[in-house]
Short mmCIF file of C-alpha atoms in Angstrom, two decimals:
data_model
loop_
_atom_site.label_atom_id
_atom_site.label_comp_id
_atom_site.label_asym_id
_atom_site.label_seq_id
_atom_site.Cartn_x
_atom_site.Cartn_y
_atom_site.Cartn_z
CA UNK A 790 75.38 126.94 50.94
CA UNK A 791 78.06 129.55 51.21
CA UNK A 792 80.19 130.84 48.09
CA UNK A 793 82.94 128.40 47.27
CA UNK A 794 81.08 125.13 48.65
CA UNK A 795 80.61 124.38 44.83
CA UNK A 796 84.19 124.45 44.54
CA UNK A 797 86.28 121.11 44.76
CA UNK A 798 87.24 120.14 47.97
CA UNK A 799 90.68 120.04 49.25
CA UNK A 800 92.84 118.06 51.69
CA UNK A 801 92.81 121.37 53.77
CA UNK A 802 88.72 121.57 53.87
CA UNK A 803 88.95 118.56 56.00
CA UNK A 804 90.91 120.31 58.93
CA UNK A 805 88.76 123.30 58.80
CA UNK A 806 85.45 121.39 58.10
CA UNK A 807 86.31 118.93 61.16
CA UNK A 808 87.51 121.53 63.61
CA UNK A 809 84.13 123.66 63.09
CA UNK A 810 82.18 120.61 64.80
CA UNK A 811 81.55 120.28 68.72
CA UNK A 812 84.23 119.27 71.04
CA UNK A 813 86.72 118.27 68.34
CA UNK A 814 90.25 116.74 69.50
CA UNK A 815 93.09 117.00 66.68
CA UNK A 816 95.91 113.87 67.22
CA UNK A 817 97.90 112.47 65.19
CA UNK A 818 100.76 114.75 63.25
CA UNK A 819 101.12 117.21 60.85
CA UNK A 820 101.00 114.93 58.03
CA UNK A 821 98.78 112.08 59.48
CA UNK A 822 96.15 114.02 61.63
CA UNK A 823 93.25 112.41 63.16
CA UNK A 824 89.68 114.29 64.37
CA UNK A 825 88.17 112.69 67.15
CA UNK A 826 84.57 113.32 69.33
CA UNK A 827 84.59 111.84 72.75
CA UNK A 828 87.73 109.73 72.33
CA UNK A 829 86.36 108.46 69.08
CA UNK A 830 88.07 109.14 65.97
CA UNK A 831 85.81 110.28 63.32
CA UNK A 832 88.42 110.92 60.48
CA UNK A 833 91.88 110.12 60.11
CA UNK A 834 94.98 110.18 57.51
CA UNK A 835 95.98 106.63 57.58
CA UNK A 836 99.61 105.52 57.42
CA UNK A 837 100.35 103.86 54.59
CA UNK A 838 99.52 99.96 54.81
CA UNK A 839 100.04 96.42 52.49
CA UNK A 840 96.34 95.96 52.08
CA UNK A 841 95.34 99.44 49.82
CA UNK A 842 97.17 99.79 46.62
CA UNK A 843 96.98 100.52 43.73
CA UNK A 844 95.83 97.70 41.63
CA UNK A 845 97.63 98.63 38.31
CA UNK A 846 101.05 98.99 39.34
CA UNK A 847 100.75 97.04 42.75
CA UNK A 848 102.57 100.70 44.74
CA UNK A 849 100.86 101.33 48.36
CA UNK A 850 98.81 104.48 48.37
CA UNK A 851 100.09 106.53 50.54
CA UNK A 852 97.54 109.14 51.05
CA UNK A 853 94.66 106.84 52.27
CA UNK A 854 91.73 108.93 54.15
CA UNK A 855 89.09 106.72 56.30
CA UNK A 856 85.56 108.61 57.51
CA UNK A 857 83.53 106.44 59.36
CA UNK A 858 79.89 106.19 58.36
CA UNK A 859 76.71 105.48 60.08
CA UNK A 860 75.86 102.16 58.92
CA UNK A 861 77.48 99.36 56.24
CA UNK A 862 73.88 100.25 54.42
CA UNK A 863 75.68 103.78 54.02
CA UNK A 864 79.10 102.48 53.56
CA UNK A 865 77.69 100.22 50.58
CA UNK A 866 76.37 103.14 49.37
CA UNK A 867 79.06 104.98 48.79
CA UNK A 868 81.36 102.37 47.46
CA UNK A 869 78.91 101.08 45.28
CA UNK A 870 78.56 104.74 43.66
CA UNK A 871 80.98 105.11 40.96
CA UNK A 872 80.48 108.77 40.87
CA UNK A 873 81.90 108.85 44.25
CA UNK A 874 85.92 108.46 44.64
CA UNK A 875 84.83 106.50 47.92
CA UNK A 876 86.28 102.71 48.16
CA UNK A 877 87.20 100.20 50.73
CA UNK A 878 89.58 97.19 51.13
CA UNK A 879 89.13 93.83 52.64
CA UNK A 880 90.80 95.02 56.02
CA UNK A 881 87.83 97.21 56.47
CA UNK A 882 85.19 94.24 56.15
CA UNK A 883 83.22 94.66 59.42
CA UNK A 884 84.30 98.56 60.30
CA UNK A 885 82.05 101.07 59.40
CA UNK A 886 84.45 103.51 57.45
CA UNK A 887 85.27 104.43 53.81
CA UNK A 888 87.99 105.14 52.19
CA UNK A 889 89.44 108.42 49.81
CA UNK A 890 92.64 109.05 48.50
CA UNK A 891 94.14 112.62 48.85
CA UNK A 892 94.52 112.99 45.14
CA UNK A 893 91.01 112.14 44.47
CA UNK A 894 89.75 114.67 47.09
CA UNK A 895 88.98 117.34 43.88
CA UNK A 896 86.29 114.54 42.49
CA UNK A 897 84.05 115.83 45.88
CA UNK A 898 82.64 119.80 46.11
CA UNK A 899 83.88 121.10 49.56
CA UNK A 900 79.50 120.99 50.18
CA UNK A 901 79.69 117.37 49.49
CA UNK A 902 83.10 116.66 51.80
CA UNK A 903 81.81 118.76 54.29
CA UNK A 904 78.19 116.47 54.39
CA UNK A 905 80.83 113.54 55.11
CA UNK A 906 82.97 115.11 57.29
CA UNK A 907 79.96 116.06 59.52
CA UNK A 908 78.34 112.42 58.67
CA UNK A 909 81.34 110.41 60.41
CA UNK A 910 80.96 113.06 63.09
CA UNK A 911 77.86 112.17 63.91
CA UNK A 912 78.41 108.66 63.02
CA UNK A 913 80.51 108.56 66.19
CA UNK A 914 79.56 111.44 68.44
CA UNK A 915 77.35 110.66 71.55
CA UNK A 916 73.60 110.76 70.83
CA UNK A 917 73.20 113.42 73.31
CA UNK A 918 76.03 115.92 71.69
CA UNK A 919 74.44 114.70 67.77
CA UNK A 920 70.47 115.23 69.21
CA UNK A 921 72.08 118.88 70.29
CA UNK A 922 74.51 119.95 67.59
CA UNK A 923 70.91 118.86 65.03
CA UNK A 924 68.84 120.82 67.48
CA UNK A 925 71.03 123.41 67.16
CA UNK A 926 71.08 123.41 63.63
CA UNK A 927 67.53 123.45 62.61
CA UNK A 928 66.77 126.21 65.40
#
């Protein structure tokens, strides 16, 4: 762990964090940009949508991240940990993502974003290009 991966993570860590892994495609915009491996997006700013708001005052969030995970044994996992700011909505019954809010980005380290930024990498990388970027890794 390098100095400052104890610190809390930021929206920005997920741009730099993302763009460090193999063959990574930007899309999106500015303010909604999406990471992508092999045509498959990995992590994305999602527009703002009906079915995730806030539950007190009913308002849309509008700063809704989705990673994609490996598994709904992993995506359980980290809804079901309250520690974690992770959460999901009914809409995302059957995909295997989770959810963060911008605002609650500070509750993560940047070490801990950046083991789920490179987790929905892999979770949707080819296993040839995951097998290499781990072989590369533990080299």
């Amino acid at each position: 762990m390098s100095d400052g991966d104890d610190r809390p993570a930021r929206v920005e860590d997920i741009h730099e964090l993302a763009t460090t892994l193999p063959d990574v495609v930007v899309g999106g915009d500015a303010d909604r940009p999406a990471f992508a491996v092999g045509s498959k997006t990995f992590v994305f700013f999602r527009a703002p949508r009906k079915d995730a708001f806030d539950p007190e005052s009913g308002e849309p969030y509008t700063d809704v991240i989705a990673f994609y995970v490996e598994s709904e044994a992993e995506k359980q996992a980290l809804v079901q940990d309250e520690s974690t700011p992770f959460f999901t909505t009914p809409h995302w019954n059957g995909y295997l993502a989770v959810l963060l809010l911008a605002r609650d980005i500070g509750r993560l380290s940047r070490a801990e974003l950046s083991e789920v930024v490179q987790d929905a990498w892999l979770a949707r990388a080819s296993k040839r290009k995951a097998a290499a970027w781990r072989a590369a890794r533990n080299a």
